[in-house]
Coordinates of C-alpha atoms and ligand atoms in Angstrom, one line a residue:
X1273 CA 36.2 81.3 14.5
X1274 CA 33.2 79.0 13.2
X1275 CA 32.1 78.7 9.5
X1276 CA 28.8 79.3 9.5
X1277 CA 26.8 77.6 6.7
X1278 CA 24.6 80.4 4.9
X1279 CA 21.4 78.8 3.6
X1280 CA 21.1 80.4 0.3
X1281 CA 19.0 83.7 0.0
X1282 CA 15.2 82.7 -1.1
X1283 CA 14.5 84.1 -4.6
X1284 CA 11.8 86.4 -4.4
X1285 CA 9.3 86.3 -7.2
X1286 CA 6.8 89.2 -6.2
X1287 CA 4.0 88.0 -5.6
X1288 CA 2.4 87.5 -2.5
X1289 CA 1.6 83.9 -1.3
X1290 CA -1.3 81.9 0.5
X1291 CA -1.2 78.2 0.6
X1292 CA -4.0 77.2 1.1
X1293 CA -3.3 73.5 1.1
X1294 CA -0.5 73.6 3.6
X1295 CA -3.4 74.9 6.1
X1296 CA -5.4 71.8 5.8
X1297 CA -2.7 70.0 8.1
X1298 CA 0.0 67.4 7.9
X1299 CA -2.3 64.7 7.3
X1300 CA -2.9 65.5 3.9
X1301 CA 0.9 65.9 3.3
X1302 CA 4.9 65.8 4.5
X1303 CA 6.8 68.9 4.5
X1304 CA 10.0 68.7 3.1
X1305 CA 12.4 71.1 1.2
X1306 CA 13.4 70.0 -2.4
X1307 CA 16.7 67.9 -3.1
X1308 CA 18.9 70.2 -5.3
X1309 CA 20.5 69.0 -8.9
X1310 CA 23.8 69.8 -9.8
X1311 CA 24.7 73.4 -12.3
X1312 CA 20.9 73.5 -13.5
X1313 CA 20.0 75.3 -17.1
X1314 CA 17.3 76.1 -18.5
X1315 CA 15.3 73.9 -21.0
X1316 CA 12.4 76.2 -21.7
X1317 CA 10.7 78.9 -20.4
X1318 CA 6.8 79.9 -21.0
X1319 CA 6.8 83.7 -21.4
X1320 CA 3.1 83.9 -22.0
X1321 CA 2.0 81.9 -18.3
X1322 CA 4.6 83.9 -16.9
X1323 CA 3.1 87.1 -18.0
X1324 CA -0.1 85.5 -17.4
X1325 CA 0.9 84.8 -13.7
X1326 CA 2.5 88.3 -13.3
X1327 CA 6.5 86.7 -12.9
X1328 CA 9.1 88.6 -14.4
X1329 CA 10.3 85.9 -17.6
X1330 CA 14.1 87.3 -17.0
X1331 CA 13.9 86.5 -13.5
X1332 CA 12.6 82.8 -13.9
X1333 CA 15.5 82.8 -16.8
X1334 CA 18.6 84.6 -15.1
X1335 CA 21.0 81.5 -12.6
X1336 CA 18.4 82.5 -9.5
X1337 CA 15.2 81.5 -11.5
X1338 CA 16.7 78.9 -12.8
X1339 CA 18.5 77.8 -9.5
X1340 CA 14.9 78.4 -7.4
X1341 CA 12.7 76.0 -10.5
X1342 CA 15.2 73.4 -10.1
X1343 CA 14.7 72.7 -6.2
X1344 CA 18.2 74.2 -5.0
X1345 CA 17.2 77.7 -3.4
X1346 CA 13.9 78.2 -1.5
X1347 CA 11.3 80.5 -3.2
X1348 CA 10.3 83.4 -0.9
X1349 CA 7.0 82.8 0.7
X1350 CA 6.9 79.1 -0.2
X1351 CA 6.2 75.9 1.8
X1352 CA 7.2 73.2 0.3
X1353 CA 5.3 69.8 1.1
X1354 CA 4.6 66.6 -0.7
X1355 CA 0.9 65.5 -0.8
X1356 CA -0.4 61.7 -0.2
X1357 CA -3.2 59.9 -2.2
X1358 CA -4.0 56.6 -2.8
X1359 CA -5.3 55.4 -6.2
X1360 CA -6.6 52.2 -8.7
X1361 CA -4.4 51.8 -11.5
X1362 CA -5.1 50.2 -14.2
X1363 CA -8.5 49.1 -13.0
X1364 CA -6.5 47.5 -9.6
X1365 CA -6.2 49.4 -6.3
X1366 CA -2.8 50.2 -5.9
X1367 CA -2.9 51.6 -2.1
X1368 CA -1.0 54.4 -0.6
X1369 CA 0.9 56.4 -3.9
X1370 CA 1.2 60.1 -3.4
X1371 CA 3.8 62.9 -5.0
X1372 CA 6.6 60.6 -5.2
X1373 CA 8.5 62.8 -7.1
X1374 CA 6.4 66.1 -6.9
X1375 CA 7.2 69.1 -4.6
X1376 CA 4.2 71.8 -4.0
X1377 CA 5.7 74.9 -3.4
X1378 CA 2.3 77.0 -2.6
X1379 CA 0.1 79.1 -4.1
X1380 CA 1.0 82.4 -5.8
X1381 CA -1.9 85.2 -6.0
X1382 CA -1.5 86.0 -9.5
X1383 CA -3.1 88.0 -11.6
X1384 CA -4.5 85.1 -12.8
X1385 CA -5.9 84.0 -9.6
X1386 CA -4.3 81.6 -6.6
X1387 CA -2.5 79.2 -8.6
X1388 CA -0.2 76.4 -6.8
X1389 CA 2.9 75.9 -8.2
X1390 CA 4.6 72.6 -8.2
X1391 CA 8.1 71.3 -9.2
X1392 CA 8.3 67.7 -10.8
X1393 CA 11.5 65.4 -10.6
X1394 CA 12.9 67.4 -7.4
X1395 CA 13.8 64.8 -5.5
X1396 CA 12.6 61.4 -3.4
X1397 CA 9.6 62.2 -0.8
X1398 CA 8.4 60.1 1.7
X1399 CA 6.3 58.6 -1.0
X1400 CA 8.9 57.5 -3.6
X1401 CA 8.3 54.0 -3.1
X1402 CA 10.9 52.7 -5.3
X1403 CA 11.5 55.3 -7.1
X1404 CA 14.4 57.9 -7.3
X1405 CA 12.5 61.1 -7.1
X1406 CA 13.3 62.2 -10.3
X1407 CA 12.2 62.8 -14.2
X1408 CA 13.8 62.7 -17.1
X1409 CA 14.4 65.4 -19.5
X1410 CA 12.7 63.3 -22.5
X1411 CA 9.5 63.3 -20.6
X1412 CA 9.6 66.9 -18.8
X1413 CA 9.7 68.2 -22.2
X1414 CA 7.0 65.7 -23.4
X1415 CA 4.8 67.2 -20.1
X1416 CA 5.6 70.7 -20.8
X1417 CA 4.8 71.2 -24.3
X1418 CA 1.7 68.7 -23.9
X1419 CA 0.1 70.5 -21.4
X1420 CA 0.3 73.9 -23.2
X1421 CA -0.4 72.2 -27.0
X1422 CA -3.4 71.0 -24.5
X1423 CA -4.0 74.7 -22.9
X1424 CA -3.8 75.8 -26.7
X1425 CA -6.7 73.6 -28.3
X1426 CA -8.7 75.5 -25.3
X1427 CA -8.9 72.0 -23.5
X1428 CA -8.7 71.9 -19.9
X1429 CA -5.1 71.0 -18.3
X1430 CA -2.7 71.8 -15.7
X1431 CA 0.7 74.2 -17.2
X1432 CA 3.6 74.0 -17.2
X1433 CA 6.0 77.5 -16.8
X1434 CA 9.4 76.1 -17.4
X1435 CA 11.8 73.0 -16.9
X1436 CA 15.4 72.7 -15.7
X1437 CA 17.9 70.3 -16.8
X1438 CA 20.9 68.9 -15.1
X1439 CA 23.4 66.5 -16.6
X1440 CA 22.7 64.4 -13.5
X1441 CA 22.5 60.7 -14.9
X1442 CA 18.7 59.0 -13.9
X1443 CA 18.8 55.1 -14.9
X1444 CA 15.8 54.0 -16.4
X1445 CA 15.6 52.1 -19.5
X1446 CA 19.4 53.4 -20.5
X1447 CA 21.1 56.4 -18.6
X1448 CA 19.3 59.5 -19.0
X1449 CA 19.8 63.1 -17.5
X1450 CA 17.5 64.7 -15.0
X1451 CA 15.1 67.5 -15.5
X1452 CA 12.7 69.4 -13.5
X1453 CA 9.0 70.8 -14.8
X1454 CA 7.2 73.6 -12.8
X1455 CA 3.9 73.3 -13.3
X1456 CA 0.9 75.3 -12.2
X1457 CA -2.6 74.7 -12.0
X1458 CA -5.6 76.2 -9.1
X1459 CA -5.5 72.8 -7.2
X1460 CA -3.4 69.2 -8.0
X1461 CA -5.9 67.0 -5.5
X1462 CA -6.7 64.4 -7.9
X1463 CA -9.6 61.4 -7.4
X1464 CA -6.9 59.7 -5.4
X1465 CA -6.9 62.1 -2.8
X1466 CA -10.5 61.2 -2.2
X1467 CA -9.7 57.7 -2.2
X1468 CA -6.9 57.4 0.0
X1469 CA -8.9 58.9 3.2
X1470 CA -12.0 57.3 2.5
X1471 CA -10.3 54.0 1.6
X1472 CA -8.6 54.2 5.7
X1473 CA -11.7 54.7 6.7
X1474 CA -10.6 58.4 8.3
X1475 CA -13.9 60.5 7.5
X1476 CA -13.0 63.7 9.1
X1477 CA -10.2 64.3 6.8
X1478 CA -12.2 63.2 4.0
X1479 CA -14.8 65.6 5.0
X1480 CA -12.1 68.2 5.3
X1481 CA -10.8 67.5 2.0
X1482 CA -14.4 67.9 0.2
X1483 CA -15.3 71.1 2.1
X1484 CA -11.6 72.4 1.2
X1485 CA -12.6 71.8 -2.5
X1486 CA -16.3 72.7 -2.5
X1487 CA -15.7 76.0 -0.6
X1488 CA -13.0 76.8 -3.2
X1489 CA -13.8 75.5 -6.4
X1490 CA -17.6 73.9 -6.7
X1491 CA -18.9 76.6 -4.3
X1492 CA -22.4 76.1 -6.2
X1493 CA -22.4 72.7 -4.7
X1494 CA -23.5 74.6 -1.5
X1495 CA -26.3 76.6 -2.6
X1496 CA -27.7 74.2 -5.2
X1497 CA -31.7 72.7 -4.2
X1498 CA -30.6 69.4 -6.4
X1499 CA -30.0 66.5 -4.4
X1500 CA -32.0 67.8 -1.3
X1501 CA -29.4 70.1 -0.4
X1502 CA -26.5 67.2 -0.4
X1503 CA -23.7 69.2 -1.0
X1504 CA -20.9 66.5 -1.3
X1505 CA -23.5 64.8 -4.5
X1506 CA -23.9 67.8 -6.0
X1507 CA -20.3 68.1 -5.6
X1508 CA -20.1 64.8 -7.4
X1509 CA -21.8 65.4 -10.1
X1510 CA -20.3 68.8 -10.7
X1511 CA -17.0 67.0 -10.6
X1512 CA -18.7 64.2 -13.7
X1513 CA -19.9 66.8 -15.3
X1514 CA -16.5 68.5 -15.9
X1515 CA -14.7 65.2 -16.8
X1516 CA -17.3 64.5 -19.0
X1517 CA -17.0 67.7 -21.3
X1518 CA -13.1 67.0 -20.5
X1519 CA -13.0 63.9 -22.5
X1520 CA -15.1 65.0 -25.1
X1521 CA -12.3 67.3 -25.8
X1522 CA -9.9 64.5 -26.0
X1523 CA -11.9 62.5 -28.5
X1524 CA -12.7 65.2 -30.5
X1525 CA -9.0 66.7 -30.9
X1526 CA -7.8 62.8 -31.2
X1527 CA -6.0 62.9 -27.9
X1528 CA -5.1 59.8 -26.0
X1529 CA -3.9 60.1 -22.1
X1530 CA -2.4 56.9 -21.7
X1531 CA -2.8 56.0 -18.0
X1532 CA -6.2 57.2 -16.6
X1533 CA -5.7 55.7 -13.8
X1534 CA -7.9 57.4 -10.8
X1535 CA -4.3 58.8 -9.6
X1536 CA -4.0 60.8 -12.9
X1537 CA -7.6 62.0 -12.4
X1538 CA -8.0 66.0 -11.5
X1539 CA -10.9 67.0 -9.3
X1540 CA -10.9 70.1 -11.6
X1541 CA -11.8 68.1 -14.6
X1542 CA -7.8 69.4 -15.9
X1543 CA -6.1 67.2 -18.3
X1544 CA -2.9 66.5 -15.4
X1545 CA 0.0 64.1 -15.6
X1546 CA 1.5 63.8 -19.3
X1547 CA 3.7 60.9 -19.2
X1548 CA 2.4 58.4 -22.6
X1549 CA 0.1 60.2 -24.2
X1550 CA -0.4 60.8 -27.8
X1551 CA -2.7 62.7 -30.4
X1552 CA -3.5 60.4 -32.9
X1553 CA -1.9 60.2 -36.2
X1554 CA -4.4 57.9 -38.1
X1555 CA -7.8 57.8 -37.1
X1556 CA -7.3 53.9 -35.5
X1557 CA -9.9 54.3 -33.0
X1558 CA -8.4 51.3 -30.4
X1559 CA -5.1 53.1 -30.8
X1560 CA -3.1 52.2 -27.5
X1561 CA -0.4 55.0 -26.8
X1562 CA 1.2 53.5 -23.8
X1563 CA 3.7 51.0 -25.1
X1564 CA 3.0 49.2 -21.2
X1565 CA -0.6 49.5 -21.3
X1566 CA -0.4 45.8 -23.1
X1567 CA -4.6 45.1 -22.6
X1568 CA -5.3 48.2 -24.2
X1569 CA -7.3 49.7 -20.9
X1570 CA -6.6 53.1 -21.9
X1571 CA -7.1 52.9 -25.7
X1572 CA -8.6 55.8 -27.3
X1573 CA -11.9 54.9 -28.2
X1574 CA -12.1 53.2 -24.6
X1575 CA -11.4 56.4 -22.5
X1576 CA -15.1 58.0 -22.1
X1577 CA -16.0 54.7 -20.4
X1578 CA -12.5 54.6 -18.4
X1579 CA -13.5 58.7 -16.9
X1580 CA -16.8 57.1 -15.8
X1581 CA -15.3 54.3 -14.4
X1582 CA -13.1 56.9 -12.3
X1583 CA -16.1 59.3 -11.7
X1584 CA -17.6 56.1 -10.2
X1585 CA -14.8 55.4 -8.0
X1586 CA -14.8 59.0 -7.2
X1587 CA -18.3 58.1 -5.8
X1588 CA -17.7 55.4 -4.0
X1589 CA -14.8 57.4 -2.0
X1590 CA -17.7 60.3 -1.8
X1591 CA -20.3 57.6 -0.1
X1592 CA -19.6 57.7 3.1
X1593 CA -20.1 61.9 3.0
X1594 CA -23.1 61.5 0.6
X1595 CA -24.7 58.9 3.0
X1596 CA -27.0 57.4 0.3
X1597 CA -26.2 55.2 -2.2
X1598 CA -29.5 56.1 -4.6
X1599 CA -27.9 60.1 -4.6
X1600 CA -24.6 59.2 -5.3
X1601 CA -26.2 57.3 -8.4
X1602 CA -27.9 59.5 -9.3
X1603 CA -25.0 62.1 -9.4
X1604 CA -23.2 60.2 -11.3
X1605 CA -26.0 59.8 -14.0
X1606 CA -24.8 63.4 -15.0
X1607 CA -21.5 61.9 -16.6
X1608 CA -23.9 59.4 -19.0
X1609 CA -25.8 62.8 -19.8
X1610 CA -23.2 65.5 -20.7
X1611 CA -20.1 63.1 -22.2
X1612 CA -22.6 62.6 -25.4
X1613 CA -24.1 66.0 -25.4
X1614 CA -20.7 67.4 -25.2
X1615 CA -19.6 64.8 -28.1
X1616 CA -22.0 65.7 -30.5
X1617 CA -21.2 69.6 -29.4
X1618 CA -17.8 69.2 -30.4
X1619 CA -18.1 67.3 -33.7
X1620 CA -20.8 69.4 -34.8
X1621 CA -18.7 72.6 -34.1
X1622 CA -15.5 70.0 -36.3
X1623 CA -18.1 70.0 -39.2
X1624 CA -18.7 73.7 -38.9
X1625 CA -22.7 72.7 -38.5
X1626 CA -24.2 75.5 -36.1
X1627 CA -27.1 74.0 -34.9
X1628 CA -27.9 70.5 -34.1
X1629 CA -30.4 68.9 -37.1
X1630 CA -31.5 65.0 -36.9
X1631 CA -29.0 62.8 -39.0
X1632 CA -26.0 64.9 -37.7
X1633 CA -25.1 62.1 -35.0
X1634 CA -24.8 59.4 -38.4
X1635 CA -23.4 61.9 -40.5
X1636 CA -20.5 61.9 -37.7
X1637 CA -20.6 58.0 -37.0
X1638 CA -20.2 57.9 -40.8
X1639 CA -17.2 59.6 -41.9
X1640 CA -15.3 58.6 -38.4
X1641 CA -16.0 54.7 -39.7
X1642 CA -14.7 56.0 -43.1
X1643 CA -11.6 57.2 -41.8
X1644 CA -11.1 54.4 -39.6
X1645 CA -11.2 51.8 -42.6
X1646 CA -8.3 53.8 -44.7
X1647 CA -6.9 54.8 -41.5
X1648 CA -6.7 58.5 -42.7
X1649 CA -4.7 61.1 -40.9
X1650 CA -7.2 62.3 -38.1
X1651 CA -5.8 66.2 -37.9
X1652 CA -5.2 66.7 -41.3
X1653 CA -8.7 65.2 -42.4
X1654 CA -10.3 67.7 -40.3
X1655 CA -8.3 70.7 -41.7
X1656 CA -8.7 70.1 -45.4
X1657 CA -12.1 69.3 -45.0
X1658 CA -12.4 73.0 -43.2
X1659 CA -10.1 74.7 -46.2
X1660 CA -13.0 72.5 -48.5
X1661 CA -15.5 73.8 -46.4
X1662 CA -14.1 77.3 -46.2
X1663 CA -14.2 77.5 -50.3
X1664 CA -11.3 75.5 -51.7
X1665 CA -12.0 72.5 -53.8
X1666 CA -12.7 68.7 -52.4
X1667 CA -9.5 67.0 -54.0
X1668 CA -7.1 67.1 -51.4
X1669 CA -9.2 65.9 -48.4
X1670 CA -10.9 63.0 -51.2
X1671 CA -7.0 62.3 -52.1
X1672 CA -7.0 61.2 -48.3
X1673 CA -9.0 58.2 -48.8
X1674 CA -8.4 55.0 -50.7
X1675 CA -12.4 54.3 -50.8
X1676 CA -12.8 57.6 -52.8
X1677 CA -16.0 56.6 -53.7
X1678 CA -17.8 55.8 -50.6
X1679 CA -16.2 59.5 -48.6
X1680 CA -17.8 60.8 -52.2
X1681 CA -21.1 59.9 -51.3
X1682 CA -20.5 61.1 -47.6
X1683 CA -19.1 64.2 -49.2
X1684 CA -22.2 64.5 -50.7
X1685 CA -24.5 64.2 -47.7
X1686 CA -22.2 67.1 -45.8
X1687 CA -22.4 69.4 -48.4
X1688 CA -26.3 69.0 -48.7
X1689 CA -26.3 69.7 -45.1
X1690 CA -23.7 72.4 -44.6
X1691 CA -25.8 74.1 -47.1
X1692 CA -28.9 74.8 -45.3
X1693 CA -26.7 76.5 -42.7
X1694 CA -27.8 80.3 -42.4
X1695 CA -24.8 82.9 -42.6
X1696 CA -23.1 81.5 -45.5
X1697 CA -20.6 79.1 -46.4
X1698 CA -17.3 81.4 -46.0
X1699 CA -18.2 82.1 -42.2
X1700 CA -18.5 78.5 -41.3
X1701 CA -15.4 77.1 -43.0
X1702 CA -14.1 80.3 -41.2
X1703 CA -15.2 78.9 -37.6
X1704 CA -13.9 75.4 -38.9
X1705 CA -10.3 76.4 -39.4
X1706 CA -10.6 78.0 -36.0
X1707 CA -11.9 74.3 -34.8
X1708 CA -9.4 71.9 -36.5
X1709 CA -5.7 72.5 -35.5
X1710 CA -3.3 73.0 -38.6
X1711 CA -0.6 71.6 -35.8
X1712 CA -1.0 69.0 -33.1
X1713 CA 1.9 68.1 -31.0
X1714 CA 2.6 64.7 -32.7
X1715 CA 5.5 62.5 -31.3
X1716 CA 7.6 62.5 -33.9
X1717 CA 7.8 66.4 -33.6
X1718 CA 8.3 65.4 -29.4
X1719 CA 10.8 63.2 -30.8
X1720 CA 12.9 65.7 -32.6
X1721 CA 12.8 68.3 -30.1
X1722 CA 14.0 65.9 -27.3
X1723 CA 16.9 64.6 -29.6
X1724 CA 18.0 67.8 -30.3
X1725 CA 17.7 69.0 -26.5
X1726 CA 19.9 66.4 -25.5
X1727 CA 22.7 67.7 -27.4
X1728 CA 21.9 70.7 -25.6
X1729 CA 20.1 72.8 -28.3
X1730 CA 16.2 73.7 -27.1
X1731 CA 15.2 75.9 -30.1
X1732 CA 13.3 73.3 -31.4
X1733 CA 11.0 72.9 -27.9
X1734 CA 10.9 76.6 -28.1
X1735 CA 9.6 76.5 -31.6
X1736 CA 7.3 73.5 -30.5
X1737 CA 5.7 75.6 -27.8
X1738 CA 4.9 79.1 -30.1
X1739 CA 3.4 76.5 -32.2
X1740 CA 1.1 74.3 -30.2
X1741 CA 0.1 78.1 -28.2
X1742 CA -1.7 78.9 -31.6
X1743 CA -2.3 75.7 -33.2
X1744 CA -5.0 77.0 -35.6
X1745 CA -3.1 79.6 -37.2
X1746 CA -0.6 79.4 -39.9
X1747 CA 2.9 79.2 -39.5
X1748 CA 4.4 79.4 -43.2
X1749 CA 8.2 78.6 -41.1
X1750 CA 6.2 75.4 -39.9
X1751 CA 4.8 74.1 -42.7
X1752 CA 6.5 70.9 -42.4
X1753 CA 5.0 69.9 -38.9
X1754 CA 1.9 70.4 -40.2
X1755 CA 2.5 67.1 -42.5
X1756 CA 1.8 63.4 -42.5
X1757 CA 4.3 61.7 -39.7
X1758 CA 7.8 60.7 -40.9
X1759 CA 7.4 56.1 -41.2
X1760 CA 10.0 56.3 -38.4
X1761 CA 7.2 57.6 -36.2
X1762 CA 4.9 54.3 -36.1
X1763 CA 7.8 52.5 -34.4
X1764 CA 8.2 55.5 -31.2
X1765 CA 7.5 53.5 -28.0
X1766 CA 6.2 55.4 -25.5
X1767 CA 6.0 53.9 -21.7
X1768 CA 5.6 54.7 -18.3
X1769 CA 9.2 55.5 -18.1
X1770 CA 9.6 59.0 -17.4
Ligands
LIG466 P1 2.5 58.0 -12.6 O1 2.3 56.7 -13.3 O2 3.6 58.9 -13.2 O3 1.2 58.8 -12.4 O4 3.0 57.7 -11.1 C1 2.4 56.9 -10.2 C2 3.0 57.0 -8.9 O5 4.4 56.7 -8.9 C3 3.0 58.4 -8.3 O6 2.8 58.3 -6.9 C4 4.3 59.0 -8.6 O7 4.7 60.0 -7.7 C5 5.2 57.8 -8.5 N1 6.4 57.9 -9.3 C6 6.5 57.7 -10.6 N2 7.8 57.8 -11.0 C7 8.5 58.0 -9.9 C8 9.9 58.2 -9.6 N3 10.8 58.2 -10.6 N4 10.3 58.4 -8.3 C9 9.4 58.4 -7.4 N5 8.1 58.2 -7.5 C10 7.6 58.0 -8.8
LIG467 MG1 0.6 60.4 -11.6

C-alpha cells in the first residue's frame, strides 16, 4: 500500500467568488499557493467587516479560519497569485517590485460588493527580492488597527479582517515572530502597476490594465464629453481627483503615511500600505514619521505636493494611452483644483463653520501657525475647542497654549465668526465633536498593544479597534487614551522594518 498525501480540505467561507484580476492573465501576476506558518493563532479578528462582508466571525475565529488566514489551507473558490508592479521610491525609480510578500486570494461577492481579499506576510513570491516573504506581528497589528482607525475617521483605506500569528522567529532589527494580516479592499493595483508596463514599454498590457480599471471602477471615464472623449485622461484626472480629497483627509485628521512612494499609491484614491505612519501628536507641521525617511520627503506638511508628484508620474505612465501631452496636463490640473477646495472643506467642517465666508482661509492659517509655535496637541486642540464650541467654557483649550494671549485674540475672531452661523451655536459644536476624534490611534497606544500582544495577551488591540471604529464617541473605560502621549512616546522609532 501507498500513503497518499491528502492536501488539506479548502475552508469554505460561503460566498461565491469571481476574480476578476486572475482573468486579466499571467502577465500581470505569478500564481502561486501561500507558504504555511507553523500552529497559527489568532491576533485579532474584525467582527464588524466580517459582518459587513457576509463571513461568519466564528468561522474566520475557530483552527480552520484561522489555519485558511494564515496561508496553510486553501480557501474554497480562491486563486491565489502574487501581482507585479514597478514603482519610484523615494522620488528614485526603483524598477520591477511587486507583492513581495502579499498573496491575492480573489474576490469574494459580498454583500458589500466584489472585494479582493489578500493575505500579507504569507510567504516569499517570485518578487521577494531580498526579502523573506514575511511580516512581523509588531507591524501587522500596526496595519490592522491603522487601516480601520483610518476606515473610522470616514477616510478612504484598504481593511483589514484579521491577523494570524505564529511564534515563527523573522530577523529584522532583533528576532521577531511572524504574523499574517488579511486585508480587503475593491482592487490593490496601485500607481506602480501603471508604471511597471508602461515603463517596459508593453502598451497592450497597459491598455489592458486601464480598461480593467476604468470598466470597473471610473466607468464615468467612458461616457464623460471632457477631454474630447479621451477616456484614459478622464480616467486620470478622476484618479487626481480622488487622491486629492484623500490627502485632504490626512492633513486635516493630522495623519502622516510615511512612504508615499508611487508603490504605496492606490488607484482607488484608498489610504493602502501602513508600515511608518503616524497621526500626529503635536501640531509640528514638518513632522517626519519614518525614522528612515532621513530627508524628510514624506514629512507631513510635504505630502499634498508628494500625491501630486505621484499623480504626475501616474501621468506620465498614462501618456502613451492618452497620446497627448497638453491632455494629460490638463488632467492633472484637477489635483491643483480639488486638494485646496477639499482642504478648506475639511477645516471649515474642523471649525464647525457651515458655509464658506472670506477670512475663513486666514482664520485657519492662523490658529494652525499658533499651534505650531507651542507645538500644541493637534487632536486634543481640535476636541476642546469643539466641547468650547459646543457650550463649555474656553479655559481648557486656552490652557493648551503657552502664548495665551495671542490664541486669545484668535479666540476672539472665531467666536465673532462662529456667531453669525444660522442654526445656533449647540448644533454646530454638535457637528464639531462629530468632526474632531476624542481618540486617534497614537503610537504609544500601538506601542502598548503590541508589547502586550507579544506576551500573548490581544485584549488591548481588541480594545484599540472598538475604539478607533467610533473615534468620535465617548468611551468613559478609555478615558486615558484620549490624553496627552506618555514622554516615552517622543523617543518610538518607527522604520521601514516591518
Ligand atoms: P513597502 O516599502 O513595504 O511598500 O515594500 C516595498 C517592496 O518591498 C514591495 O515590493 C514589498 O512587497 C517588498 N517587501 C517589503 N518587505 C518585504 C519582505 N519582508 N519580504 C519580501 N518582500 C518585501
Ligand atoms: Mg508597499
Amino acid at each position: 500500500m501507498t500513503a497518499v498525501l491528502e492536501s488539506p480540505a479548502a475552508v469554505d467561507l460561503r460566498v461565491p467568488w469571481r476574480n476578476s484580476f486572475a482573468a486579466l492573465g499571467p502577465a500581470f501576476f505569478t500564481r502561486l499557493p501561500s507558504q504555511p506558518l507553523p500552529d497559527p493563532y489568532l491576533v485579532g479578528l474584525n467582527q464588524a467587516l466580517a459582518h459587513e462582508l457576509g463571513f461568519d466571525p466564528a468561522l474566520l475565529a475557530s483552527p480552520d479560519g484561522v489555519a485558511a488566514f494564515t496561508g496553510n489551507v486553501p480557501i474554497a473558490g480562491s486563486d491565489t497569485l502574487a501581482s507585479v508592479y514597478s514603482g519610484h521610491q523615494f522620488g528614485v525609480w526603483a524598477g520591477q517590485l511587486g507583492d513581495g510578500r502579499a498573496l491575492l486570494l480573489g474576490e469574494a461577492q459580498t454583500p458589500a460588493g466584489p472585494q479582493e481579499l489578500q493575505l500579507k506576510g504569507s510567504g516569499r513570491t517570485p518578487y521577494s527580492r531580498m526579502g523573506d516573504g514575511r511580516a512581523v506581528l509588531r507591524s501587522s497589528i500596526r496595519e490592522y488597527l491603522g487601516s480601520e482607525a483610518m476606515h473610522g475617521l470616514g477616510i478612504p483605506t484598504t481593511r483589514a479582517l484579521l491577523v494570524t500569528g505564529s511564534d515563527a522567529p523573522v530577523r529584522r532589527e532583533e528576532v521577531e515572530t511572524s504574523a499574517v494580516v488579511t486585508r480587503v479592499s475593491p482592487s490593490f493595483v496601485r500607481f506602480g502597476h501603471f508604471e511597471h508596463f508602461s515603463a517596459n514599454g508593453r502598451i497592450d498590457e497597459l491598455r489592458t490594465l486601464a480598461d480593467y480599471v476604468i470598466d470597473r471602477f471610473y466607468p464615468d471615464a467612458r461616457t464623460t464629453d471632457r477631454f474630447a472623449g479621451n477616456a484614459y485622461a478622464a480616467f486620470l484626472e478622476a484618479v487626481s481627483e480622488r487622491t486629492a480629497a484623500m490627502v485632504a483627509q490626512w492633513q486635516a485628521v493630522g495623519f502622516c503615511h510615511g512612504v508615499m512612494n508611487t508603490d504605496n499609491m492606490s488607484i482607488l484614491g484608498l489610504t493602502i500600505d501602513y508600515g511608518p505612519f503616524q497621526f500626529l501628536d503635536a501640531f509640528v507641521p514638518n513632522h517626519i514619521c519614518n525614522h528612515s525617511d532621513e530627508q524628510g520627503r514624506y514629512a507631513y506638511n510635504r505630502q499634498p505636493n508628494v500625491a501630486y508628484w505621484n499623480v504626475f508620474c501616474l501621468g506620465q505612465a498614462l501618456l502613451p494611452l492618452i497620446g497627448d501631452q497638453e491632455l494629460a496636463l490638463a488632467a492633472l490640473e484637477s489635483y491643483k483644483a480639488v486638494f485646496p477646495r477639499e482642504m478648506e472643506m475639511r477645516m471649515r467642517a474642523k471649525l464647525g463653520l457651515a458655509d464658506d465666508q472670506e477670512g475663513d482661509r486666514e482664520l485657519v492659517e492662523s490658529v494652525l501657525q499658533l499651534l505650531a509655535k507651542d507645538r500644541v496637541d493637534y487632536t486634543i486642540f481640535w476636541r476642546r475647542l469643539s466641547h468650547h464650541a459646543a457650550g463649555s467654557g474656553a479655559e481648557p483649550v486656552r490652557d493648551l497654549f503657552l502664548d495665551r494671549e495671542s490664541f486669545g485674540a484668535w479666540l476672539r475672531l472665531y467666536e465673532a465668526r462662529f456667531a453669525q452661523q444660522e442654526g445656533g451655536r449647540e448644533a454646530a459644536g454638535l457637528r464639531m465633536l462629530r468632526t474632531n476624534p476624542k481618540y486617534v490611534l497614537r503610537n504609544h497606544l500601538c506601542e502598548i498593544a503590541i508589547r502586550q500582544a507579544k506576551l500573548k495577551d490581544f485584549s488591548e488591540v481588541d480594545a484599540l479597534l472598538a475604539l478607533v471604529q467610533s473615534p468620535c464617541d465617548e468611551h468613559p473605560a478609555h478615558e486615558d487614551k484620549a490624553g496627552f502621549p506618555p514622554d516615552w512616546a517622543q523617543h518610538i522609532e518607527i522604520s521601514c522594518s516591518s
